[in-house]
CSV table of C-alpha atoms and ligand atoms in Angstrom, one decimal:
chain,number,residue,atom,x,y,z
A,1,MET,CA,-22.0,-38.1,57.0
A,2,ALA,CA,-19.6,-34.9,58.2
A,3,THR,CA,-18.4,-36.2,61.1
A,4,THR,CA,-14.8,-34.4,61.1
A,5,THR,CA,-14.1,-33.0,64.6
A,6,THR,CA,-12.5,-29.4,64.9
A,7,ARG,CA,-10.5,-27.9,67.3
A,8,VAL,CA,-12.0,-25.5,68.9
A,9,GLN,CA,-10.4,-22.1,68.6
A,10,THR,CA,-10.8,-19.7,71.2
A,11,TYR,CA,-11.5,-15.6,70.1
A,12,GLN,CA,-11.3,-12.5,72.3
A,13,MET,CA,-12.9,-9.1,71.4
A,14,PHE,CA,-11.5,-6.1,70.6
A,15,ILE,CA,-12.1,-3.1,72.5
A,16,GLY,CA,-9.9,0.2,72.4
A,17,GLY,CA,-7.0,-1.7,70.6
A,18,GLU,CA,-7.1,-4.7,73.1
A,19,TRP,CA,-8.1,-8.2,72.9
A,20,VAL,CA,-10.1,-9.0,76.2
A,21,ASN,CA,-12.5,-11.6,77.5
A,22,ALA,CA,-16.0,-10.4,78.6
A,23,ILE,CA,-15.6,-9.2,81.8
A,24,SER,CA,-17.7,-12.0,82.9
A,25,GLY,CA,-15.6,-14.2,82.0
A,26,LYS,CA,-18.2,-16.1,80.2
A,27,ALA,CA,-18.0,-17.6,76.6
A,28,PHE,CA,-20.2,-19.3,74.5
A,29,GLU,CA,-19.9,-22.1,71.7
A,30,SER,CA,-20.2,-21.2,67.7
A,31,LEU,CA,-21.2,-24.4,65.7
A,32,ASN,CA,-20.4,-25.3,62.2
A,33,PRO,CA,-23.5,-25.8,60.6
A,34,TYR,CA,-22.3,-28.4,58.3
A,35,THR,CA,-21.0,-30.5,61.0
A,36,GLY,CA,-23.2,-29.5,64.0
A,37,GLN,CA,-20.1,-29.1,66.0
A,38,ALA,CA,-18.7,-26.7,67.8
A,39,TRP,CA,-15.7,-24.8,66.2
A,40,ALA,CA,-15.2,-21.4,68.0
A,41,LEU,CA,-15.4,-20.2,71.8
A,42,ILE,CA,-16.7,-16.7,72.0
A,43,PRO,CA,-17.0,-14.1,74.6
A,44,ASP,CA,-20.4,-14.0,75.9
A,45,GLY,CA,-20.5,-9.7,76.3
A,46,GLN,CA,-22.8,-8.3,78.5
A,47,ALA,CA,-24.0,-4.4,79.2
A,48,GLU,CA,-20.6,-4.1,80.8
A,49,ASP,CA,-18.8,-4.8,77.7
A,50,VAL,CA,-20.7,-3.0,75.4
A,51,ASP,CA,-20.0,0.2,78.1
A,52,ARG,CA,-16.7,-0.6,77.8
A,53,ALA,CA,-16.4,-0.5,73.9
A,54,VAL,CA,-18.7,2.7,73.8
A,55,THR,CA,-16.3,4.2,76.1
A,56,ALA,CA,-13.2,3.6,74.3
A,57,ALA,CA,-15.0,4.8,71.3
A,58,GLN,CA,-15.6,8.0,72.8
A,59,LYS,CA,-12.4,8.3,74.1
A,60,ALA,CA,-10.9,7.7,70.7
A,61,MET,CA,-13.1,10.4,69.2
A,62,LYS,CA,-11.3,13.0,71.4
A,63,ASN,CA,-8.0,11.4,70.9
A,64,SER,CA,-6.3,14.1,68.5
A,65,ASP,CA,-4.6,10.9,66.7
A,66,TRP,CA,-8.3,10.2,65.4
A,67,LYS,CA,-10.1,13.6,65.6
A,68,ASN,CA,-7.0,15.7,63.7
A,69,MET,CA,-6.3,13.3,61.4
A,70,SER,CA,-6.7,14.8,58.0
A,71,PRO,CA,-9.5,13.6,55.9
A,72,SER,CA,-6.7,12.2,53.0
A,73,MET,CA,-4.9,10.1,55.7
A,74,ARG,CA,-8.2,8.7,56.8
A,75,GLY,CA,-8.7,7.9,53.3
A,76,ARG,CA,-5.5,6.3,53.1
A,77,LEU,CA,-6.1,4.0,55.9
A,78,ILE,CA,-9.6,3.1,54.5
A,79,TRP,CA,-7.6,2.1,51.4
A,80,ARG,CA,-5.1,0.3,53.4
A,81,LEU,CA,-7.7,-1.7,55.0
A,82,GLY,CA,-9.6,-2.5,51.6
A,83,ASP,CA,-6.1,-4.1,50.5
A,84,LEU,CA,-5.9,-6.0,53.7
A,85,ILE,CA,-9.1,-7.6,53.2
A,86,ALA,CA,-8.2,-8.2,49.3
A,87,GLU,CA,-4.9,-10.1,50.6
A,88,ASN,CA,-7.0,-12.1,53.4
A,89,ALA,CA,-10.1,-12.6,51.3
A,90,GLU,CA,-9.5,-16.3,51.8
A,91,THR,CA,-9.1,-16.7,55.1
A,92,LEU,CA,-12.0,-14.6,56.0
A,93,ALA,CA,-14.2,-16.5,53.4
A,94,LEU,CA,-13.3,-19.4,54.9
A,95,VAL,CA,-14.3,-18.5,58.6
A,96,GLU,CA,-17.8,-17.2,57.1
A,97,THR,CA,-18.6,-19.9,55.8
A,98,ARG,CA,-17.7,-22.3,58.9
A,99,ASP,CA,-19.9,-20.2,60.9
A,100,ASN,CA,-22.7,-19.7,58.8
A,101,GLY,CA,-22.6,-22.8,56.6
A,102,LYS,CA,-22.9,-20.8,53.4
A,103,LEU,CA,-20.9,-22.1,50.2
A,104,ILE,CA,-17.0,-20.9,49.9
A,105,ARG,CA,-18.1,-19.9,46.4
A,106,GLU,CA,-20.5,-17.0,47.7
A,107,MET,CA,-18.6,-16.0,50.5
A,108,LEU,CA,-15.2,-15.8,48.6
A,109,GLY,CA,-17.1,-13.9,45.9
A,110,GLN,CA,-18.1,-11.6,48.9
A,111,CYS,CA,-14.9,-11.5,50.7
A,112,LYS,CA,-13.3,-10.5,47.1
A,113,ALA,CA,-15.9,-7.7,46.5
A,114,ILE,CA,-15.7,-6.1,49.9
A,115,PRO,CA,-12.6,-4.2,49.1
A,116,ASN,CA,-14.0,-1.8,46.8
A,117,TYR,CA,-16.7,-0.4,49.3
A,118,TYR,CA,-13.1,0.7,51.2
A,119,TYR,CA,-12.0,2.4,48.2
A,120,TYR,CA,-15.3,3.6,47.0
A,121,TYR,CA,-15.7,5.3,50.7
A,122,ALA,CA,-11.5,5.9,51.1
A,123,GLY,CA,-12.0,8.1,47.9
A,124,LEU,CA,-14.7,10.1,49.6
A,125,ALA,CA,-13.4,10.7,52.9
A,126,ASP,CA,-11.6,14.1,51.7
A,127,LYS,CA,-14.7,15.1,49.9
A,128,ILE,CA,-17.2,15.6,52.6
A,129,GLN,CA,-18.2,19.4,52.1
A,130,GLY,CA,-20.5,21.8,53.8
A,131,GLU,CA,-22.6,24.6,52.2
A,132,THR,CA,-22.6,28.4,52.2
A,133,ILE,CA,-25.9,29.8,52.1
A,134,PRO,CA,-27.0,33.4,50.9
A,135,LEU,CA,-28.8,35.5,53.4
A,136,GLU,CA,-30.9,38.5,52.8
A,137,LYS,CA,-28.4,40.0,55.4
A,138,THR,CA,-25.2,40.1,53.3
A,139,THR,CA,-23.1,40.8,56.1
A,140,VAL,CA,-23.5,37.4,57.6
A,141,LEU,CA,-21.6,34.5,56.6
A,142,ASN,CA,-23.7,31.5,56.9
A,143,TYR,CA,-22.7,27.8,56.4
A,144,THR,CA,-23.0,24.5,57.4
A,145,LEU,CA,-20.2,21.8,58.5
A,146,LYS,CA,-20.3,18.3,58.3
A,147,GLU,CA,-18.9,16.3,61.5
A,148,PRO,CA,-18.5,13.2,62.3
A,149,ILE,CA,-21.4,12.0,64.8
A,150,GLY,CA,-19.5,10.2,67.3
A,151,VAL,CA,-20.0,6.6,68.2
A,152,VAL,CA,-21.9,4.7,65.7
A,153,GLY,CA,-22.7,1.4,66.6
A,154,ILE,CA,-23.7,-1.6,63.9
A,155,LEU,CA,-25.8,-4.6,64.8
A,156,THR,CA,-25.4,-7.5,61.7
A,157,PRO,CA,-26.8,-10.5,61.1
A,158,TRP,CA,-25.4,-13.9,60.5
A,159,ASN,CA,-26.2,-14.2,56.7
A,160,SER,CA,-23.5,-12.2,54.7
A,161,PRO,CA,-21.6,-10.8,58.0
A,162,LEU,CA,-18.7,-8.8,56.7
A,163,LEU,CA,-20.5,-7.7,53.6
A,164,LEU,CA,-23.1,-6.2,55.9
A,165,LEU,CA,-20.6,-4.7,58.5
A,166,SER,CA,-18.7,-3.3,55.3
A,167,PHE,CA,-21.9,-1.3,54.1
A,168,SER,CA,-21.8,0.6,56.7
A,169,LEU,CA,-18.4,0.9,58.3
A,170,ALA,CA,-16.7,2.0,55.4
A,171,ALA,CA,-19.3,5.0,55.5
A,172,ALA,CA,-19.0,5.8,59.0
A,173,LEU,CA,-15.2,5.6,59.1
A,174,ALA,CA,-14.7,7.8,55.9
A,175,ALA,CA,-16.9,10.4,57.8
A,176,GLY,CA,-14.6,10.1,61.1
A,177,ASN,CA,-16.8,8.5,63.6
A,178,ALA,CA,-15.8,5.8,65.7
A,179,VAL,CA,-17.6,2.1,65.5
A,180,VAL,CA,-19.0,-0.5,67.9
A,181,VAL,CA,-20.1,-3.4,66.2
A,182,LYS,CA,-22.0,-6.3,67.8
A,183,PRO,CA,-22.0,-9.2,65.4
A,184,SER,CA,-24.7,-11.9,65.1
A,185,GLU,CA,-24.0,-14.4,67.9
A,186,ASN,CA,-24.4,-17.1,65.0
A,187,THR,CA,-21.4,-15.7,63.3
A,188,SER,CA,-19.3,-13.8,65.5
A,189,ALA,CA,-15.5,-15.0,64.3
A,190,SER,CA,-15.4,-13.0,60.9
A,191,ALA,CA,-15.5,-9.7,62.6
A,192,LEU,CA,-13.1,-10.5,65.4
A,193,GLU,CA,-10.6,-11.9,62.3
A,194,PHE,CA,-11.4,-8.6,60.7
A,195,ALA,CA,-10.4,-6.5,63.7
A,196,LYS,CA,-7.1,-7.7,63.2
A,197,LEU,CA,-6.8,-6.1,59.8
A,198,VAL,CA,-8.5,-2.9,61.3
A,199,HIS,CA,-5.8,-3.1,63.8
A,200,GLN,CA,-2.9,-3.8,61.1
A,201,ALA,CA,-3.9,-1.2,59.0
A,202,GLY,CA,-3.2,1.5,61.6
A,203,PHE,CA,-6.7,2.7,62.7
A,204,PRO,CA,-6.0,4.6,66.3
A,205,PRO,CA,-7.0,2.3,69.4
A,206,GLY,CA,-11.0,2.3,70.1
A,207,VAL,CA,-11.9,3.9,66.5
A,208,PHE,CA,-13.2,-0.1,65.5
A,209,ASN,CA,-14.5,-2.2,68.3
A,210,VAL,CA,-16.3,-5.5,68.2
A,211,VAL,CA,-18.3,-6.7,71.5
A,212,THR,CA,-19.5,-10.1,70.7
A,213,GLY,CA,-22.9,-11.8,72.3
A,214,PHE,CA,-26.2,-12.4,72.2
A,215,GLY,CA,-29.3,-9.9,70.6
A,216,LYS,CA,-30.9,-9.7,73.7
A,217,THR,CA,-28.0,-9.1,76.1
A,218,ALA,CA,-25.6,-7.6,74.4
A,219,GLY,CA,-27.8,-6.1,71.2
A,220,ALA,CA,-30.2,-4.4,73.4
A,221,ALA,CA,-27.4,-3.0,75.6
A,222,MET,CA,-26.1,-1.4,72.5
A,223,SER,CA,-29.5,0.0,71.5
A,224,SER,CA,-30.1,1.3,74.8
A,225,HIS,CA,-26.8,3.1,75.5
A,226,PRO,CA,-26.9,6.7,75.5
A,227,ASN,CA,-23.7,7.6,74.3
A,228,ILE,CA,-24.1,5.7,70.7
A,229,GLY,CA,-25.1,8.6,68.7
A,230,LYS,CA,-26.5,6.3,65.7
A,231,LEU,CA,-27.3,2.5,65.4
A,232,VAL,CA,-27.2,0.8,62.2
A,233,VAL,CA,-29.5,-2.6,62.2
A,234,THR,CA,-29.3,-5.2,59.8
A,235,GLY,CA,-31.7,-8.0,60.6
A,236,GLY,CA,-35.6,-9.4,60.9
A,237,ARG,CA,-38.5,-7.0,61.4
A,238,GLU,CA,-39.3,-8.2,64.9
A,239,THR,CA,-35.4,-7.1,66.2
A,240,ALA,CA,-35.7,-3.6,64.5
A,241,LYS,CA,-39.1,-3.0,66.5
A,242,ALA,CA,-37.3,-4.1,69.9
A,243,VAL,CA,-34.1,-2.1,68.7
A,244,ALA,CA,-36.5,0.9,67.7
A,245,ARG,CA,-37.8,0.7,71.0
A,246,LEU,CA,-35.0,0.8,73.1
A,247,ALA,CA,-33.3,3.7,71.0
A,248,SER,CA,-36.2,5.8,71.4
A,249,GLU,CA,-35.5,6.2,74.9
A,250,ASN,CA,-32.3,8.3,74.0
A,251,LEU,CA,-34.0,9.4,70.4
A,252,THR,CA,-30.9,7.4,69.1
A,253,PRO,CA,-31.6,8.1,65.1
A,254,MET,CA,-31.4,4.2,63.0
A,255,LEU,CA,-30.7,3.1,59.9
A,256,LEU,CA,-32.7,-0.2,59.3
A,257,GLU,CA,-32.2,-2.7,56.5
A,258,LEU,CA,-34.3,-5.4,57.0
A,259,GLY,CA,-36.1,-8.7,55.5
A,260,GLY,CA,-38.0,-9.4,52.1
A,261,LYS,CA,-40.7,-11.3,50.4
A,262,SER,CA,-39.5,-10.4,46.9
A,263,PRO,CA,-41.8,-11.5,44.1
A,264,ASN,CA,-40.2,-12.9,40.7
A,265,ILE,CA,-42.9,-12.4,37.8
A,266,VAL,CA,-42.2,-14.3,34.8
A,267,PHE,CA,-44.9,-13.7,31.6
A,268,ASP,CA,-45.8,-15.7,28.8
A,269,ASP,CA,-43.0,-14.1,26.1
A,270,ALA,CA,-40.1,-15.1,28.5
A,271,VAL,CA,-37.2,-17.6,27.5
A,272,VAL,CA,-38.4,-20.5,29.9
A,273,PRO,CA,-34.8,-22.0,30.6
A,274,ASN,CA,-33.2,-18.6,31.1
A,275,ALA,CA,-36.3,-17.6,33.8
A,276,VAL,CA,-35.6,-20.8,35.3
A,277,ASN,CA,-32.3,-20.7,36.2
A,278,GLY,CA,-33.1,-17.1,37.4
A,279,CYS,CA,-35.5,-18.5,39.7
A,280,ILE,CA,-33.4,-21.0,41.1
A,281,ALA,CA,-30.8,-18.9,41.9
A,282,GLY,CA,-33.1,-16.4,43.1
A,283,ILE,CA,-34.5,-18.4,45.8
A,284,PHE,CA,-32.2,-21.1,46.0
A,285,ALA,CA,-28.7,-19.7,46.2
A,286,ALA,CA,-27.3,-19.6,49.8
A,287,SER,CA,-30.4,-21.4,50.5
A,288,GLY,CA,-32.7,-19.0,50.5
A,289,GLN,CA,-30.7,-17.3,53.3
A,290,THR,CA,-30.7,-14.0,51.5
A,291,CYS,CA,-32.9,-11.0,52.1
A,292,ILE,CA,-33.3,-10.4,48.5
A,293,ALA,CA,-34.4,-13.9,48.0
A,294,GLY,CA,-37.3,-14.4,45.0
A,295,SER,CA,-39.4,-16.5,47.5
A,296,ARG,CA,-42.9,-15.7,45.6
A,297,LEU,CA,-42.8,-16.6,41.9
A,298,PHE,CA,-45.8,-15.3,39.7
A,299,LEU,CA,-45.9,-17.4,36.6
A,300,HIS,CA,-48.2,-16.6,33.6
A,301,GLU,CA,-50.8,-19.2,33.1
A,302,ASN,CA,-49.8,-19.7,29.3
A,303,ILE,CA,-46.3,-20.8,30.3
A,304,HIS,CA,-47.0,-22.6,33.8
A,305,GLU,CA,-46.8,-26.3,33.1
A,306,GLU,CA,-43.9,-26.1,31.0
A,307,PHE,CA,-42.1,-23.7,33.7
A,308,LEU,CA,-43.2,-25.9,36.7
A,309,GLN,CA,-41.6,-28.9,35.1
A,310,ARG,CA,-38.4,-27.5,33.8
A,311,LEU,CA,-38.0,-26.0,37.1
A,312,VAL,CA,-38.3,-29.3,39.0
A,313,GLU,CA,-36.0,-30.8,37.0
A,314,ARG,CA,-33.2,-28.3,37.4
A,315,THR,CA,-34.2,-28.4,41.2
A,316,LYS,CA,-33.6,-32.0,41.2
A,317,GLN,CA,-30.2,-31.6,39.8
A,318,ILE,CA,-29.1,-29.2,43.0
A,319,LYS,CA,-26.0,-30.5,44.6
A,320,MET,CA,-26.2,-30.3,48.3
A,321,GLY,CA,-23.1,-30.9,49.9
A,322,ASP,CA,-19.9,-29.5,52.3
A,323,PRO,CA,-20.4,-25.8,52.0
A,324,SER,CA,-16.6,-25.6,52.0
A,325,SER,CA,-16.0,-27.8,48.5
A,326,MET,CA,-16.6,-26.0,45.5
A,327,ASP,CA,-18.7,-28.4,43.9
A,328,SER,CA,-21.7,-27.9,46.4
A,329,GLU,CA,-24.5,-25.9,45.1
A,330,MET,CA,-26.7,-25.8,48.4
A,331,GLY,CA,-25.2,-25.6,51.8
A,332,PRO,CA,-27.0,-26.2,55.4
A,333,MET,CA,-29.5,-24.1,57.2
A,334,ALA,CA,-27.2,-21.7,59.5
A,335,THR,CA,-28.7,-22.5,62.6
A,336,THR,CA,-31.3,-25.6,64.1
A,337,ALA,CA,-33.6,-22.8,64.9
A,338,GLN,CA,-33.6,-21.8,61.2
A,339,LEU,CA,-34.0,-25.5,60.2
A,340,ASP,CA,-37.5,-25.6,62.7
A,341,LYS,CA,-38.6,-22.3,61.2
A,342,VAL,CA,-38.3,-23.5,57.6
A,343,GLN,CA,-40.0,-26.9,58.5
A,344,GLY,CA,-42.7,-24.8,60.3
A,345,PHE,CA,-43.6,-22.7,57.2
A,346,VAL,CA,-43.6,-25.9,55.1
A,347,ASP,CA,-46.1,-27.1,57.6
A,348,SER,CA,-48.7,-24.3,57.5
A,349,ALA,CA,-48.5,-24.1,53.8
A,350,LEU,CA,-49.8,-27.6,53.5
A,351,SER,CA,-52.2,-26.9,55.9
A,352,ASP,CA,-53.5,-23.7,54.1
A,353,GLY,CA,-53.7,-26.1,51.0
A,354,ALA,CA,-51.0,-25.2,48.7
A,355,GLN,CA,-49.7,-28.4,46.4
A,356,LEU,CA,-46.4,-29.5,47.6
A,357,ILE,CA,-44.3,-30.1,44.0
A,358,TYR,CA,-40.8,-30.7,45.5
A,359,GLY,CA,-38.7,-31.0,48.8
A,360,GLY,CA,-40.6,-30.1,51.9
A,361,GLN,CA,-38.2,-32.2,54.2
A,362,ARG,CA,-34.8,-32.8,55.1
A,363,PRO,CA,-32.9,-34.7,52.9
A,364,ASP,CA,-32.4,-38.5,53.8
A,365,SER,CA,-28.9,-39.0,52.2
A,366,PRO,CA,-26.0,-40.3,54.8
A,367,GLU,CA,-23.3,-37.8,54.1
A,368,LEU,CA,-25.5,-34.6,54.4
A,369,GLU,CA,-26.7,-36.5,58.3
A,370,GLY,CA,-24.4,-34.1,60.5
A,371,GLY,CA,-25.8,-31.0,59.1
A,372,TRP,CA,-28.7,-28.8,58.7
A,373,PHE,CA,-29.9,-29.2,55.8
A,374,TYR,CA,-33.1,-28.8,53.8
A,375,MET,CA,-34.2,-30.0,50.3
A,376,PRO,CA,-35.3,-27.1,48.0
A,377,THR,CA,-38.8,-26.9,48.3
A,378,ILE,CA,-41.4,-25.9,45.8
A,379,PHE,CA,-44.9,-25.2,46.4
A,380,ASP,CA,-47.6,-24.6,43.8
A,381,ASP,CA,-51.3,-22.7,44.0
A,382,VAL,CA,-50.2,-20.5,47.0
A,383,GLY,CA,-52.7,-18.0,48.2
A,384,ASN,CA,-51.3,-14.5,48.2
A,385,ASP,CA,-52.9,-14.1,51.7
A,386,THR,CA,-51.1,-17.4,53.4
A,387,TYR,CA,-48.2,-17.3,55.8
A,388,LEU,CA,-46.3,-18.5,53.2
A,389,ALA,CA,-46.8,-15.9,50.6
A,390,GLN,CA,-46.8,-13.0,53.2
A,391,GLU,CA,-44.0,-13.4,55.7
A,392,GLU,CA,-40.3,-14.2,54.8
A,393,VAL,CA,-39.0,-17.9,55.2
A,394,PHE,CA,-35.1,-17.0,55.0
A,395,GLY,CA,-34.9,-20.5,53.7
A,396,PRO,CA,-35.1,-22.6,50.5
A,397,VAL,CA,-39.1,-22.6,50.1
A,398,LEU,CA,-40.4,-21.1,46.7
A,399,GLY,CA,-44.1,-20.3,46.7
A,400,ILE,CA,-45.7,-20.2,43.1
A,401,GLN,CA,-48.8,-18.1,42.0
A,402,LYS,CA,-50.4,-18.0,38.2
A,403,PHE,CA,-51.8,-15.2,36.9
A,404,ILE,CA,-53.3,-13.9,33.7
A,405,ASP,CA,-54.6,-10.5,34.0
A,406,GLU,CA,-51.3,-8.2,34.6
A,407,GLU,CA,-53.6,-5.8,36.8
A,408,ASP,CA,-54.1,-8.4,39.0
A,409,LEU,CA,-50.8,-9.6,38.6
A,410,ILE,CA,-49.2,-6.3,40.1
A,411,GLU,CA,-51.8,-6.1,42.8
A,412,ARG,CA,-50.7,-9.3,44.3
A,413,ALA,CA,-47.2,-8.6,43.8
A,414,ASN,CA,-47.3,-5.6,45.8
A,415,ASP,CA,-49.6,-6.9,48.1
A,416,SER,CA,-46.8,-7.3,50.8
A,417,LEU,CA,-45.5,-5.7,54.1
A,418,TYR,CA,-42.1,-5.9,52.6
A,419,GLY,CA,-40.9,-4.3,49.8
A,420,LEU,CA,-36.7,-5.0,49.1
A,421,ALA,CA,-36.3,-6.3,45.8
A,422,ALA,CA,-38.3,-7.9,42.5
A,423,GLY,CA,-37.7,-9.3,39.4
A,424,ILE,CA,-39.5,-9.8,36.0
B,501,LIG,P1,-31.7,-11.0,63.6
B,501,LIG,O1,-32.9,-9.8,63.5
B,501,LIG,O2,-32.3,-12.1,64.7
B,501,LIG,O3,-30.0,-10.4,64.2
B,501,LIG,C1,-29.8,-9.4,63.6
B,501,LIG,C2,-28.7,-8.6,64.8
B,501,LIG,O4,-29.7,-8.1,65.8
B,501,LIG,C3,-28.1,-9.6,65.2
B,501,LIG,O5,-26.6,-9.4,65.7
B,501,LIG,C4,-28.7,-10.1,66.8
B,501,LIG,O6,-28.0,-10.6,67.8
B,501,LIG,C5,-29.1,-8.7,67.0
B,501,LIG,N1,-30.0,-8.7,67.9
B,501,LIG,C6,-31.2,-9.7,67.7
B,501,LIG,N2,-32.4,-9.3,68.7
B,501,LIG,C7,-31.7,-8.0,69.2
B,501,LIG,C8,-32.5,-7.4,70.5
B,501,LIG,N3,-33.9,-7.7,71.0
B,501,LIG,N4,-32.0,-6.2,70.7
B,501,LIG,C9,-30.9,-5.9,70.0
B,501,LIG,N5,-30.0,-6.4,69.2
B,501,LIG,C10,-30.9,-7.8,68.8
B,501,LIG,O7,-31.4,-11.5,62.1
B,501,LIG,P2,-30.5,-12.5,61.3
B,501,LIG,O8,-31.4,-14.0,61.8
B,501,LIG,O9,-29.3,-12.5,61.7
B,501,LIG,O10,-30.8,-12.1,60.0
B,501,LIG,C11,-31.7,-12.6,59.2
B,501,LIG,C12,-32.6,-11.4,58.8
B,501,LIG,O11,-31.9,-10.2,58.3
B,501,LIG,C13,-33.6,-11.7,58.0
B,501,LIG,O12,-35.1,-10.9,58.1
B,501,LIG,C14,-33.2,-11.1,56.6
B,501,LIG,O13,-33.5,-10.3,55.5
B,501,LIG,C15,-32.5,-9.5,56.9
B,501,LIG,N6,-31.5,-9.1,56.3
B,501,LIG,C16,-31.3,-8.0,55.8
B,501,LIG,C17,-30.4,-7.6,55.0
B,501,LIG,C18,-30.7,-6.0,53.8
B,501,LIG,O14,-29.8,-5.8,53.8
B,501,LIG,N7,-31.7,-5.4,53.9
B,501,LIG,C19,-29.5,-8.4,54.8
B,501,LIG,C20,-29.1,-9.2,55.0
B,501,LIG,C21,-30.2,-9.7,55.5
């Protein structure tokens, strides 16, 4: 059983180049999904803290240290940040694993890959060009000039916190913006560890700020803040709708990265063992907690039986365990809410008549008792109009459907509100 008692680490937010508590003085605990115990204390930021961070970011936009910094110098700072991330990849990965319970193997892989985003955008910082536009009136010079938006607000989810932050942060910095980040309340620590590196890289105060807190308070305050020029949201559909409602008051533009219900399709000429491995990785990697999880599997009728048999055999071998151990192949769910949600999907699939082939419950092994584990789960004969086939589980639950006719397959595979990824 996972009973390790960890020392609780106290974090502060990073605003205007300084480490600060929430103005209210309140904080909340961040729990380790493997032990179920608190390991960090995070400031509970509210609207007033968001306002403080947005003001600091606005000030940075007016500060000549950032405003007048040459594009190539901006590029060099971003490159330096990439180097610092590479040097600290192991520390960052361990913090993420402790916070979201995902395998250290995966988080380390991600943290080692993140610098590439900074190197790429560092190279683009001095290549942001406008255009000259020929007009009928040849005495008029008509041109476009690309300028920073101003303050960019970034809301990140818990499943790949620094990777998803970096997708938009590197670009926002390269274009000369200032940024306020509100990480998920379930995984706030890595953004604060990351802020230390931004500081060390030498970015002027206020260019990068982190406000921690909950979605409905700090997240909502960011969404409705009139001085945020653009919002980037990576998260669930309901969150995006809530943010959009608030952002619409100020007509704040949004960039959305939302969920998926991706089909994986296997025809009868596939090399079955290889396809099985692909499907296993597609749904059970990260315990199904990825936006591109291959959660709907379409199997050609001719290989259905053989495929299912191998799939179950291989699934039974998956080693669940401590996510910080390099041997583990599947970690726990990130939160207890996620665990309950997964069970809710399993219950609904059973009542909709799907056939439970494997899993469908929490493991009963004593060494996994302290963590929020759920068994890799396989359902066959899933109706395409059921809740399991249509909604994102964000957990280790695979729903299988048979097909024989290609047109019918394409219609069913496309019959989804989501459109993030697909595999054949
Ligand atoms: P979430 O929607 O619960 O939260 C995302 C962020 O929004 C968090 O920082 C949260 O605090 C904030 N938030 C929540 N409610 C809010 C509100 N009412 N107002 C303002 N902010 C609010 O998502 P999650 O559970 O952290 O992550 C899982 C979701 O993210 C899944 O749907 C997954 O598919 C999606 N995701 C998408 C991608 C992608 O690139 N497309 C990548 C990873 C995750």
